[in-house]
PDB file of C-alpha atoms and ligand atoms in Angstrom:
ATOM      1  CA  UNK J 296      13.829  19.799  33.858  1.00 33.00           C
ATOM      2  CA  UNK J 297      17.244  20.665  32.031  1.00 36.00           C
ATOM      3  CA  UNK J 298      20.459  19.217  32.144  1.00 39.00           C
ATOM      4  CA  UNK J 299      22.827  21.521  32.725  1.00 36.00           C
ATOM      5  CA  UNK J 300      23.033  25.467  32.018  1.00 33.00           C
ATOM      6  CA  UNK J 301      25.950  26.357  29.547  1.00 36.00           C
ATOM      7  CA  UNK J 302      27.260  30.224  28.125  1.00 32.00           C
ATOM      8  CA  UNK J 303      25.706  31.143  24.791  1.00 32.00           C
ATOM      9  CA  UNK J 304      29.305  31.143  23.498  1.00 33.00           C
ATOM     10  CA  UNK J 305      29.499  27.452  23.072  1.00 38.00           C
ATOM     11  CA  UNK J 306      27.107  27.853  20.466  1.00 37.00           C
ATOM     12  CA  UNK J 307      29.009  29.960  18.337  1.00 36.00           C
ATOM     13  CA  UNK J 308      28.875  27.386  14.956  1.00 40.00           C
ATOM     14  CA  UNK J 309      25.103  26.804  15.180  1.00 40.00           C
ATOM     15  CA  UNK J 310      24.871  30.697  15.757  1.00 35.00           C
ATOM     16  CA  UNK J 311      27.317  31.298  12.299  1.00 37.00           C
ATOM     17  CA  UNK J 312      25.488  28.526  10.474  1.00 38.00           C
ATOM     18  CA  UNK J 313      22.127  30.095  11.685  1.00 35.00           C
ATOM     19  CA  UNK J 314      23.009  33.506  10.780  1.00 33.00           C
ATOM     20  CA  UNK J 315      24.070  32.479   7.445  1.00 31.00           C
ATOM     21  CA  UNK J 316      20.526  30.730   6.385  1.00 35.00           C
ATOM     22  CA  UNK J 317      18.943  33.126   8.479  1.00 30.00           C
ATOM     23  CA  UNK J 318      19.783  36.226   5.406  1.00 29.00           C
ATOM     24  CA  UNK J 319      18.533  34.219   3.088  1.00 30.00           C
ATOM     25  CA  UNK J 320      15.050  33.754   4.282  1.00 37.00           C
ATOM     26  CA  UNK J 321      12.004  36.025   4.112  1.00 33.00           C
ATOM     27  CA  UNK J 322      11.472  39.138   5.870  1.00 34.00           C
ATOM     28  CA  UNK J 323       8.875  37.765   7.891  1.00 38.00           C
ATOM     29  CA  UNK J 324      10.779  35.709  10.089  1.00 40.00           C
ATOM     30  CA  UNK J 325      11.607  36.274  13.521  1.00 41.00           C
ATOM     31  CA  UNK J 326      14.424  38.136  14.028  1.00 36.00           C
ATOM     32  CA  UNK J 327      17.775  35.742  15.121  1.00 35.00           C
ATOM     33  CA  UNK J 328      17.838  37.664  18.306  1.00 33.00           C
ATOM     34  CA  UNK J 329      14.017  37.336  18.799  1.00 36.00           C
ATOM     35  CA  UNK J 330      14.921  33.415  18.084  1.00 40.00           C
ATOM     36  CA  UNK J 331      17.260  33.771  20.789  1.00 38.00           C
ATOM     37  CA  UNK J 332      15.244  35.592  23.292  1.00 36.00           C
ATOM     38  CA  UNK J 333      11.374  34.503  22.700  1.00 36.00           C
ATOM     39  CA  UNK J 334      11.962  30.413  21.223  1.00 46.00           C
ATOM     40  CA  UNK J 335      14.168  28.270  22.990  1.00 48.00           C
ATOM     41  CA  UNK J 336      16.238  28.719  25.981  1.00 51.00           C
ATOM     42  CA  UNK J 337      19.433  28.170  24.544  1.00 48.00           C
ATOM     43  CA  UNK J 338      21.428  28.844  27.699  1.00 48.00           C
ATOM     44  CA  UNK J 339      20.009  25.199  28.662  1.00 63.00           C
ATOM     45  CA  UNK J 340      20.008  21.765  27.296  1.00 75.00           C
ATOM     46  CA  UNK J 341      17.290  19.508  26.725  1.00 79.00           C
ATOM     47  CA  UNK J 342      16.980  16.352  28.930  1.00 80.00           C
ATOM     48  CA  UNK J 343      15.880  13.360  27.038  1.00 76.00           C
ATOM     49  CA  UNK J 344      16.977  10.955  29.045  1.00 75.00           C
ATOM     50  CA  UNK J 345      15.201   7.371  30.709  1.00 74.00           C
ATOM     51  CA  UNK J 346      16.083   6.971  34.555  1.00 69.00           C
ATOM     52  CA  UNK J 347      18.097   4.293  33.455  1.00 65.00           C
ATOM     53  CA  UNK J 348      20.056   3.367  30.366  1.00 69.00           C
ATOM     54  CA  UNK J 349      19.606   5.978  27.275  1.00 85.00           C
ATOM     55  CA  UNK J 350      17.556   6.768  24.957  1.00 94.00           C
ATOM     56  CA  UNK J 351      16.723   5.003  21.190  1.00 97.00           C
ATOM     57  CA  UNK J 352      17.392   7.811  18.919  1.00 98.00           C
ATOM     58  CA  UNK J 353      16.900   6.495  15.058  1.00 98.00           C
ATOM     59  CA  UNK J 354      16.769   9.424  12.092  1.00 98.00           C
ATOM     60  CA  UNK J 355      14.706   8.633   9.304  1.00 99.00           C
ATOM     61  CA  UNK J 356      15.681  10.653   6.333  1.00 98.00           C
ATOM     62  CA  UNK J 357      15.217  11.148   2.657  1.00 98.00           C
ATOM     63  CA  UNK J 358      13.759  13.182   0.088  1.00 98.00           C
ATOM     64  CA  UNK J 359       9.591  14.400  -0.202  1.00 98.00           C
ATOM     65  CA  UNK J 360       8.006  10.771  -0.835  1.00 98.00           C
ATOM     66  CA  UNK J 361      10.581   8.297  -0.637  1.00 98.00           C
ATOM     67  CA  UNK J 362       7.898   6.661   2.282  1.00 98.00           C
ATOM     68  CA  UNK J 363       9.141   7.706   5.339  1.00 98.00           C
ATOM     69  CA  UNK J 364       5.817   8.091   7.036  1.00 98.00           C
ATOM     70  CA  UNK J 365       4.857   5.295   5.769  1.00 98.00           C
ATOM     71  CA  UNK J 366       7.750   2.568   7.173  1.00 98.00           C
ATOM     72  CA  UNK J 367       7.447   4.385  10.165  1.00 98.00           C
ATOM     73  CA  UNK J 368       3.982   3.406  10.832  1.00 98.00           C
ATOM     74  CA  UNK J 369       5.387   0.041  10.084  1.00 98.00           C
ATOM     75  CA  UNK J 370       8.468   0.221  12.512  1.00 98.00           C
ATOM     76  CA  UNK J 371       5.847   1.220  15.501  1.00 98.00           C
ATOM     77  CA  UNK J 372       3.740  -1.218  14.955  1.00 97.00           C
ATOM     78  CA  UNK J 373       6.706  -3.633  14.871  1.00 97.00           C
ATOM     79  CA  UNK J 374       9.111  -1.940  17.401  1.00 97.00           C
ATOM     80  CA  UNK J 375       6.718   0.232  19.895  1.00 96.00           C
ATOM     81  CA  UNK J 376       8.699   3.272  19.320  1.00 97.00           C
ATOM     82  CA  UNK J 377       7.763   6.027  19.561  1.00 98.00           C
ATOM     83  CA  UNK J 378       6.912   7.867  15.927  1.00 98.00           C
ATOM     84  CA  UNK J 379       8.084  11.963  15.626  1.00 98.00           C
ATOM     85  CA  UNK J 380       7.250  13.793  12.436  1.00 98.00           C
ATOM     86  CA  UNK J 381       8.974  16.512  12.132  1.00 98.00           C
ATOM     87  CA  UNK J 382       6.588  17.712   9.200  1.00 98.00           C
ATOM     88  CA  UNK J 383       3.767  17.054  11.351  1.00 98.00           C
ATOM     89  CA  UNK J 384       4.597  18.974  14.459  1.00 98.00           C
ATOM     90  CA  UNK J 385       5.505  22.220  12.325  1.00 98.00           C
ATOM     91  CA  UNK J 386       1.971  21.534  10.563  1.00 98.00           C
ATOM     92  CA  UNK J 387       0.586  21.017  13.724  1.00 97.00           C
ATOM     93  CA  UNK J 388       2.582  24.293  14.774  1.00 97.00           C
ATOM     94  CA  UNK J 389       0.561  25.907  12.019  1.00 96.00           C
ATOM     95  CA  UNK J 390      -3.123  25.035  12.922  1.00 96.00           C
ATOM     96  CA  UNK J 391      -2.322  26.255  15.944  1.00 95.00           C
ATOM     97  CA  UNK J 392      -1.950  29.469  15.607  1.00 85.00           C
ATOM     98  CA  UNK J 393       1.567  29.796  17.377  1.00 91.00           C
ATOM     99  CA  UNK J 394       3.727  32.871  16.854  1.00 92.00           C
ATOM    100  CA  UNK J 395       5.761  30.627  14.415  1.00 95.00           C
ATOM    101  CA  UNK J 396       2.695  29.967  11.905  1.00 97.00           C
ATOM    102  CA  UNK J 397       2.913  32.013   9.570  1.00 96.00           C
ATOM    103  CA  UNK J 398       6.271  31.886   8.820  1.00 97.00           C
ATOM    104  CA  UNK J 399       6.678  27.977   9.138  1.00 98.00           C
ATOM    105  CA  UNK J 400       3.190  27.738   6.369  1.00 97.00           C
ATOM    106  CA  UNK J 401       5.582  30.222   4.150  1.00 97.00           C
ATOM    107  CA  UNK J 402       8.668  28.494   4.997  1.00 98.00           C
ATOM    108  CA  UNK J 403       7.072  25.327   3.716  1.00 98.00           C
ATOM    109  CA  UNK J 404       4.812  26.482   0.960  1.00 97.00           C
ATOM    110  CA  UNK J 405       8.492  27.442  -0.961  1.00 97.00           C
ATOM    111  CA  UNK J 406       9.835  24.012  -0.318  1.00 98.00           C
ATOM    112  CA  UNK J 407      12.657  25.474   2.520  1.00 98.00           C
ATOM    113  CA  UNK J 408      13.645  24.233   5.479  1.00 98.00           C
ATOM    114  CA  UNK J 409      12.026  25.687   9.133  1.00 98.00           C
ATOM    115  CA  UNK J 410      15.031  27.288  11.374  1.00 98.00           C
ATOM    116  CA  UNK J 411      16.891  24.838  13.083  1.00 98.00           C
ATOM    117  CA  UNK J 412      15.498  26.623  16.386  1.00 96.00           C
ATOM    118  CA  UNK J 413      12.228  26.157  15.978  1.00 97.00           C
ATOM    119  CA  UNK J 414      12.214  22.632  14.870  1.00 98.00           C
ATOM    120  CA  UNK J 415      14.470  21.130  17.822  1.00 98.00           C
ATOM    121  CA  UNK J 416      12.315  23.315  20.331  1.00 96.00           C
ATOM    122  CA  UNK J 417       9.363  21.175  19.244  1.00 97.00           C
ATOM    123  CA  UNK J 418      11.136  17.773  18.932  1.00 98.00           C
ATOM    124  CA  UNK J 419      12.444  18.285  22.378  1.00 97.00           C
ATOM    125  CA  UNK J 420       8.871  19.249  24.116  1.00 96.00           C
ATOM    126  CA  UNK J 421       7.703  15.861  22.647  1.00 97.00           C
ATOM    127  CA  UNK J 422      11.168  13.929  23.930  1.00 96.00           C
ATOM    128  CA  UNK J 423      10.855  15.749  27.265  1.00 95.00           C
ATOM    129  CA  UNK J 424       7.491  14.700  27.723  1.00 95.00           C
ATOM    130  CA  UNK J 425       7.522  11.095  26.429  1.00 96.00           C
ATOM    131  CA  UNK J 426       7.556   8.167  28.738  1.00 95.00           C
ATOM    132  CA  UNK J 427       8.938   6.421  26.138  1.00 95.00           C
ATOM    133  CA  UNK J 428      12.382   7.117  25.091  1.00 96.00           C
ATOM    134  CA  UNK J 429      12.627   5.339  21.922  1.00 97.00           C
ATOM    135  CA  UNK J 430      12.460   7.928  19.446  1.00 98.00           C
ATOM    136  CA  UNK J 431      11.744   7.003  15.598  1.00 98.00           C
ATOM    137  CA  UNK J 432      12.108  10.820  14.241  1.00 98.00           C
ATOM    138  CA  UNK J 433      11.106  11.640  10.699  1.00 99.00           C
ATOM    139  CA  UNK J 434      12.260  13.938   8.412  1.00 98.00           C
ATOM    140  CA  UNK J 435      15.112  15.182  10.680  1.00 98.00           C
ATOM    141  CA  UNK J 436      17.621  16.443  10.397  1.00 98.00           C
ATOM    142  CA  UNK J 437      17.011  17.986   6.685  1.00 98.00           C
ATOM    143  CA  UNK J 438      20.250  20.008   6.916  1.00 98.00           C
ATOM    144  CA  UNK J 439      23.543  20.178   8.495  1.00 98.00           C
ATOM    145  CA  UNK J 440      22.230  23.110  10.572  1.00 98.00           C
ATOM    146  CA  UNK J 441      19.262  20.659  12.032  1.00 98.00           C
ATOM    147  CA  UNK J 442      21.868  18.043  12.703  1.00 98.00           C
ATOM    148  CA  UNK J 443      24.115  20.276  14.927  1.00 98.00           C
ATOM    149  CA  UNK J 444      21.115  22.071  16.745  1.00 97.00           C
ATOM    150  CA  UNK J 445      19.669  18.799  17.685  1.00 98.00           C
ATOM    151  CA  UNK J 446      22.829  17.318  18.973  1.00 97.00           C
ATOM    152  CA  UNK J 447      23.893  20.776  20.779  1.00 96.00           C
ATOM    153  CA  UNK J 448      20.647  21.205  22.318  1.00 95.00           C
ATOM    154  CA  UNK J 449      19.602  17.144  23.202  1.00 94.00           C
ATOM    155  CA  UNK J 450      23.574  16.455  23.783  1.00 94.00           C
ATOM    156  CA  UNK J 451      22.253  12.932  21.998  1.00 95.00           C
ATOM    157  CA  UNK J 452      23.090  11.302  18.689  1.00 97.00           C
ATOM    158  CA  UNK J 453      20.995   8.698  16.698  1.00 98.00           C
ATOM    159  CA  UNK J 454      21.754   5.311  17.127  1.00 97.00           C
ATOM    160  CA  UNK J 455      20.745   4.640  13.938  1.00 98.00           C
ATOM    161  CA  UNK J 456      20.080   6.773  10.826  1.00 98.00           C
ATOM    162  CA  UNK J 457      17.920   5.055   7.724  1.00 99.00           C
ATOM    163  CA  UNK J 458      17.836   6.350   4.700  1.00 98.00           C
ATOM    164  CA  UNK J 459      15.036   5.676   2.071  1.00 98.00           C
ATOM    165  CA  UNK J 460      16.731   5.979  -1.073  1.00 98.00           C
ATOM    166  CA  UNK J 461      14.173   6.582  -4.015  1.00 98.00           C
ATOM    167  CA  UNK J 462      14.447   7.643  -7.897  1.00 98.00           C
ATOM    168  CA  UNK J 463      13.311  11.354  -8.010  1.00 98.00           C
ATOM    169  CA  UNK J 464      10.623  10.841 -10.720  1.00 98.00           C
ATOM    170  CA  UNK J 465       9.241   7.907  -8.619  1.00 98.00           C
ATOM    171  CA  UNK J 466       9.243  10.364  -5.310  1.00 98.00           C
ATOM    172  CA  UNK J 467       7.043  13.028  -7.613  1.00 98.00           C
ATOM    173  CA  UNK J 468       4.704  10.107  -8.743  1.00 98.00           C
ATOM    174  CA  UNK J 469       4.365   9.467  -5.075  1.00 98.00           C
ATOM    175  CA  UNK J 470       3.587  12.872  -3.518  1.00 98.00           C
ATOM    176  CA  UNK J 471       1.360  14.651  -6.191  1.00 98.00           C
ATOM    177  CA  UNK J 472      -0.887  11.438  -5.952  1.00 97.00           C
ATOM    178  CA  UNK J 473      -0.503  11.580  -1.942  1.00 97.00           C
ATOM    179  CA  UNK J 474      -4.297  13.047  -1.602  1.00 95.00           C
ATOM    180  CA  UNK J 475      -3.740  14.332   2.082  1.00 96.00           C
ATOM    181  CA  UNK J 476      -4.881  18.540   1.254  1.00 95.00           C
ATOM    182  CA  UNK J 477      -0.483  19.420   1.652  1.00 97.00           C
ATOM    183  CA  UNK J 478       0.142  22.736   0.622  1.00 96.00           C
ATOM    184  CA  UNK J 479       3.731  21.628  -0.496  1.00 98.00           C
ATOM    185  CA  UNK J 480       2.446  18.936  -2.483  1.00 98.00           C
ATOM    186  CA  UNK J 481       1.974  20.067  -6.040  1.00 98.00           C
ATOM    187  CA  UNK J 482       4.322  20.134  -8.646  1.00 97.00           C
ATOM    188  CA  UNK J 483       6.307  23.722  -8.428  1.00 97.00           C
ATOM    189  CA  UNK J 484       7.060  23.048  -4.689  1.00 98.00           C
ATOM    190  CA  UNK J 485       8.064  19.078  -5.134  1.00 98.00           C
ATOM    191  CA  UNK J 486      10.698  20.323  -7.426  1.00 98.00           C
ATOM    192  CA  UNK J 487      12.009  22.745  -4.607  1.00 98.00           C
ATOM    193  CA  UNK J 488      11.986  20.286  -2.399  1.00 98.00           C
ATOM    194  CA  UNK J 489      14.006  17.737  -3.763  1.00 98.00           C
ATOM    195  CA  UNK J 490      16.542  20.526  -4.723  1.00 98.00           C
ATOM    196  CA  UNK J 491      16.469  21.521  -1.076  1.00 98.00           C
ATOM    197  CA  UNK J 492      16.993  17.726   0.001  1.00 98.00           C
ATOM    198  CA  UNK J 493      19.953  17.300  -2.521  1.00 98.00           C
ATOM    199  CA  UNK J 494      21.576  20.544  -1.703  1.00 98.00           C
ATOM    200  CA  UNK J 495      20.921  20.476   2.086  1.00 98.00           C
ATOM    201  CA  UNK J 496      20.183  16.948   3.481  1.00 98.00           C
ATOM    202  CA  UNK J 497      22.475  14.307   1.378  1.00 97.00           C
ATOM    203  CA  UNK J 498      25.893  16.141   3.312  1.00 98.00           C
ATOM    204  CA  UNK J 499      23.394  14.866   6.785  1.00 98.00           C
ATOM    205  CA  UNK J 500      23.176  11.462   5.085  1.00 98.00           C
ATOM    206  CA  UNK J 501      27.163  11.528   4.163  1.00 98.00           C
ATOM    207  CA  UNK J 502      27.691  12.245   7.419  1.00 98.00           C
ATOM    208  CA  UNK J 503      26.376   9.510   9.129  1.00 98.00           C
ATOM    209  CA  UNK J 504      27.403   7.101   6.575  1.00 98.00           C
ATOM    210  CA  UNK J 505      30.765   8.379   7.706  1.00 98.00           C
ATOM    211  CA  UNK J 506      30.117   7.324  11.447  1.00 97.00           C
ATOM    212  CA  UNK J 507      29.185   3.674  10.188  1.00 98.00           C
ATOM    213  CA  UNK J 508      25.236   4.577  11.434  1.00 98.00           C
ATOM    214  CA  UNK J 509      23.513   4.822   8.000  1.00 98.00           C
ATOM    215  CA  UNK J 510      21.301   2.230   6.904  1.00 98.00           C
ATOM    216  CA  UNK J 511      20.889   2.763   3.255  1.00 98.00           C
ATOM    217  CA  UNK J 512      17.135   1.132   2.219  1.00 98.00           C
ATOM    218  CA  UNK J 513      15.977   0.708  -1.652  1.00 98.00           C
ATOM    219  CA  UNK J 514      12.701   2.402  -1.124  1.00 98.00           C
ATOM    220  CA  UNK J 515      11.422   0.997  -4.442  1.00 98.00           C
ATOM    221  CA  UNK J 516       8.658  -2.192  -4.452  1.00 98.00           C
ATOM    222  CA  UNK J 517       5.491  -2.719  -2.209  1.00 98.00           C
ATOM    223  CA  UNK J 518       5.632  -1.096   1.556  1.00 98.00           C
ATOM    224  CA  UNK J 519       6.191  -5.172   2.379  1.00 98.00           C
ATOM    225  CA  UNK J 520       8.738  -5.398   0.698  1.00 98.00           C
ATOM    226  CA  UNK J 521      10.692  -2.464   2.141  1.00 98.00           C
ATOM    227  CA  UNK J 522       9.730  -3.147   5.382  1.00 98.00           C
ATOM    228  CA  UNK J 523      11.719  -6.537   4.820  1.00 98.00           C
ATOM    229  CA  UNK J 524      14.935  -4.178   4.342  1.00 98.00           C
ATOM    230  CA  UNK J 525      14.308  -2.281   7.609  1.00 98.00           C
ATOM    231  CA  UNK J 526      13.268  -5.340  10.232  1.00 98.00           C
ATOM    232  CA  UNK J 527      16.653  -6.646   9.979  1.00 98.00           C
ATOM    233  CA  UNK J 528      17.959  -3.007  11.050  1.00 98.00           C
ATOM    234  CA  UNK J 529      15.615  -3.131  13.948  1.00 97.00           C
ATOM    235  CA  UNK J 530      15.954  -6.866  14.937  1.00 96.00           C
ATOM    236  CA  UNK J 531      19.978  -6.404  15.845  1.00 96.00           C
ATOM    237  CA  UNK J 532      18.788  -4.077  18.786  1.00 95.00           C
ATOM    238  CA  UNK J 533      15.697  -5.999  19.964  1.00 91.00           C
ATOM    239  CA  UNK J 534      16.962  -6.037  23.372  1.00 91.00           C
ATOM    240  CA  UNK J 535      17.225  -2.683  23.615  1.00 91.00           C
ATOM    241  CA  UNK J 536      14.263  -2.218  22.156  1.00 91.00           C
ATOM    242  CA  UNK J 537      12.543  -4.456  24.501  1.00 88.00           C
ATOM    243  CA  UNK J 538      14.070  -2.356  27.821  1.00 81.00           C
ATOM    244  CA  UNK J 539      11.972   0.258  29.310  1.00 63.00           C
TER     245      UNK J 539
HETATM  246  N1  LIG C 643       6.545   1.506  -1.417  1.00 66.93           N
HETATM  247  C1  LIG C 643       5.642   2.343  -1.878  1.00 66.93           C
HETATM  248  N2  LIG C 643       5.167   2.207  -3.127  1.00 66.93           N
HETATM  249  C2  LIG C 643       4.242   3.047  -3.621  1.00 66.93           C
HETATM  250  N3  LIG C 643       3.701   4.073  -2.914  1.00 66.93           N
HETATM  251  C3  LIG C 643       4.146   4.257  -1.661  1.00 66.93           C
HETATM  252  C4  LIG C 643       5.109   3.402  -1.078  1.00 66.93           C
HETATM  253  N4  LIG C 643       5.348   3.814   0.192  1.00 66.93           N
HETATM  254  C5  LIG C 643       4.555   4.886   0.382  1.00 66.93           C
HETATM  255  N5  LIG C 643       3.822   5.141  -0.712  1.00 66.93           N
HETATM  256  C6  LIG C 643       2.857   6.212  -0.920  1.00 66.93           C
HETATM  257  O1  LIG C 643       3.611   7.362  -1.347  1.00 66.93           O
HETATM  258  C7  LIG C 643       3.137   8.538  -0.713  1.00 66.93           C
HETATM  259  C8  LIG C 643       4.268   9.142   0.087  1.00 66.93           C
HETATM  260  O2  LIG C 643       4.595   8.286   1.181  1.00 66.93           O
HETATM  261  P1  LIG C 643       5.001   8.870   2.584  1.00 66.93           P
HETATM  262  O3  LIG C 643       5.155   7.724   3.517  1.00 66.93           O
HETATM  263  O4  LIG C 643       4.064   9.951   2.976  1.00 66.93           O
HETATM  264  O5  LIG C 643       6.441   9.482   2.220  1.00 66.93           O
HETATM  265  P2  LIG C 643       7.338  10.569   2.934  1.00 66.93           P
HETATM  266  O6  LIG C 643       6.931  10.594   4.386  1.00 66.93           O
HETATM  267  O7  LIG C 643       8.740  10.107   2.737  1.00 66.93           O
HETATM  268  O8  LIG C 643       7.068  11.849   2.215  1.00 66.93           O
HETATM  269  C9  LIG C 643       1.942   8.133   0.130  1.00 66.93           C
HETATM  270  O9  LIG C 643       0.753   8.369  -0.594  1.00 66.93           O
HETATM  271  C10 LIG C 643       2.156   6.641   0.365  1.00 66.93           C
HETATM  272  O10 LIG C 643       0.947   5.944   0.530  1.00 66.93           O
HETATM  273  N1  LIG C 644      13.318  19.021   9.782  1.00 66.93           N
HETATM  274  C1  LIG C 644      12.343  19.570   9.040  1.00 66.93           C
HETATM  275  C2  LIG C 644      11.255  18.755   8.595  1.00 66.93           C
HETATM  276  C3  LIG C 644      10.289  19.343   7.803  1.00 66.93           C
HETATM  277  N2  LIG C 644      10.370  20.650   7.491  1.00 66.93           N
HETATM  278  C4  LIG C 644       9.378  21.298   6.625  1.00 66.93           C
HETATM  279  C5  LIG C 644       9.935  21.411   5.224  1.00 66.93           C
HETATM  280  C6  LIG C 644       9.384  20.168   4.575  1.00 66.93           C
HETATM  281  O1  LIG C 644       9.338  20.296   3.175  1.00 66.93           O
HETATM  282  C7  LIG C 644       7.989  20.118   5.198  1.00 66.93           C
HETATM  283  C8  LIG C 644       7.296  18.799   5.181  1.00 66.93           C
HETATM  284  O2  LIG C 644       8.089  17.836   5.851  1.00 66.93           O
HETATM  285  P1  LIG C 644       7.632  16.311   5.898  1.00 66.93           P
HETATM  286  O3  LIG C 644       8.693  15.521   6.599  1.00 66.93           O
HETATM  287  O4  LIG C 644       6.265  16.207   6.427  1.00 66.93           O
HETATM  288  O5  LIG C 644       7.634  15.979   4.349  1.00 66.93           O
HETATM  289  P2  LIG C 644       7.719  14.562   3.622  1.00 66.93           P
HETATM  290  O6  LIG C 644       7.109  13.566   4.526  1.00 66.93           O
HETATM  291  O7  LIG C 644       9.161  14.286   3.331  1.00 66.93           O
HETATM  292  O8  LIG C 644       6.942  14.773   2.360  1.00 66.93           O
HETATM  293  O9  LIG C 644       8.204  20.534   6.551  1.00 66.93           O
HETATM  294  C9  LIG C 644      11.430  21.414   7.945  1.00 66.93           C
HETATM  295  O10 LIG C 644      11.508  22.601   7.632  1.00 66.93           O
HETATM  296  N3  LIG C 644      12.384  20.865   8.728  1.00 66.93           N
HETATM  297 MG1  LIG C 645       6.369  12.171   5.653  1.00 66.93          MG
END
């Protein structure tokens, strides 16, 4: 079910911003226009929302090993909300064997970032489908380019935006000793990646510190420990949180 149907012309900025990151990547990509045509609809919106009331949207950035997964395990066990990876529904996108694949297991074997496109489409199937519309979304948005897709597309902003906030070295300790078979977790690509994160997610994470919805968390100490910096985040909407 969509929203509301809307010209391709009120897209023009994500279409610029997508064009310009769209050059820089591999020839193996889809064409934009093929983006256009054969991924999402873009002439419609995404409907993500509850009967009643609206939904929980929280954003839980920073960089590759900072724990992200990790407190968000935490937060669902805590808060019932429900837990989107971004990196695991492109992986998932990738055992699949969907058109995407390949080029989302290249785009993330060099450490760079999955069109915008391609990512929202997949976010949104899970939002569309959930019955529960509190969203805890990981790993998104990792650029400016996700950020505007997702609220084009949804028409929804987070409610709230945490940020795990983690000494580089400490993030590469984390992730090369991670153990879970990722093809982006090895040395070469870790060092992409947090290049990538500085260049391309910290203007995400200035933004929304800007809008007064960033939740800054010292991701250094025990899991415990930093789970004691993000209940406190959670508790102020328990209500909320509690309605269906
Ligand atoms: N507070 C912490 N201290 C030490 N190791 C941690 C901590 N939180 C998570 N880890 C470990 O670090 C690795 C990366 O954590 P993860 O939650 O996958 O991070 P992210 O999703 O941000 O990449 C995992 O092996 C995890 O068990
Ligand atoms: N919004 C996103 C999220 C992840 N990706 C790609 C690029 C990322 O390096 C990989 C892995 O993301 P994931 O969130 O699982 O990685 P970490 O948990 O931070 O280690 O997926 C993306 O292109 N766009
Ligand atoms: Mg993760």
């Amino acid at each position: 079910m969509w929203r509301r149907a809307t010209s391709l012309a009120s897209f023009s900025p994500l279409v610029s911003s997508f064009k310009s990151s769209f050059f820089i990547q591999e020839a193996s990509r889809p064409k934009i226009w093929e983006m256009f045509t054969t991924g999402i609809p873009l002439q419609e919106k995404g409907n993500i929302r509850p009967k009643h009331g609206a939904p929980f949207i929280t954003f839980v950035l920073g960089g590759p090993g900072s724990g992200k997964g990790t407190q968000c395990a935490k937060i669902v066990d805590t808060y019932g909300l429900k837990h989107l990876s971004a990196g695991d529904l492109l992986r998932k996108e990738i055992a699949s064997d969907s058109e995407y694949g390949s080029m989302i297991l290249n785009t993330i074997r060099l450490g760079k970032i999955v069109p915008s496109e391609v990512t929202v489409k997949l976010l949104r199937k899970e939002m569309e489908s959930s019955d529960n519309h509190k969203f805890l979304i990981d790993g998104f948005p990792r650029s400016e380019e996700n950020r505007i897709a997702f609220e084009e597309i949804m028409e929804a902003e987070p409610d709230i935006v945490l940020f795990f906030n983690c000494p580089e070295e400490e993030m590469v300790k984390r992730v090369l000793s991670r153990n879970q078979g990722r093809i982006d977790d090895n040395l070469h690509t870790v060092r992409k990646r947090l290049k990538v994160f500085e260049e391309l997610n910290l203007p995400v994470i200035e933004h929304y510190a800007k809008r007064g919805k960033l939740h800054k968390i010292d991701a250094v100490g025990t899991v415990d420990e930093i789970f004691e910096q993000v209940r406190p985040i959670f508790a102020a909407y328990e209500r909320r949180l509690k309605e269906s």
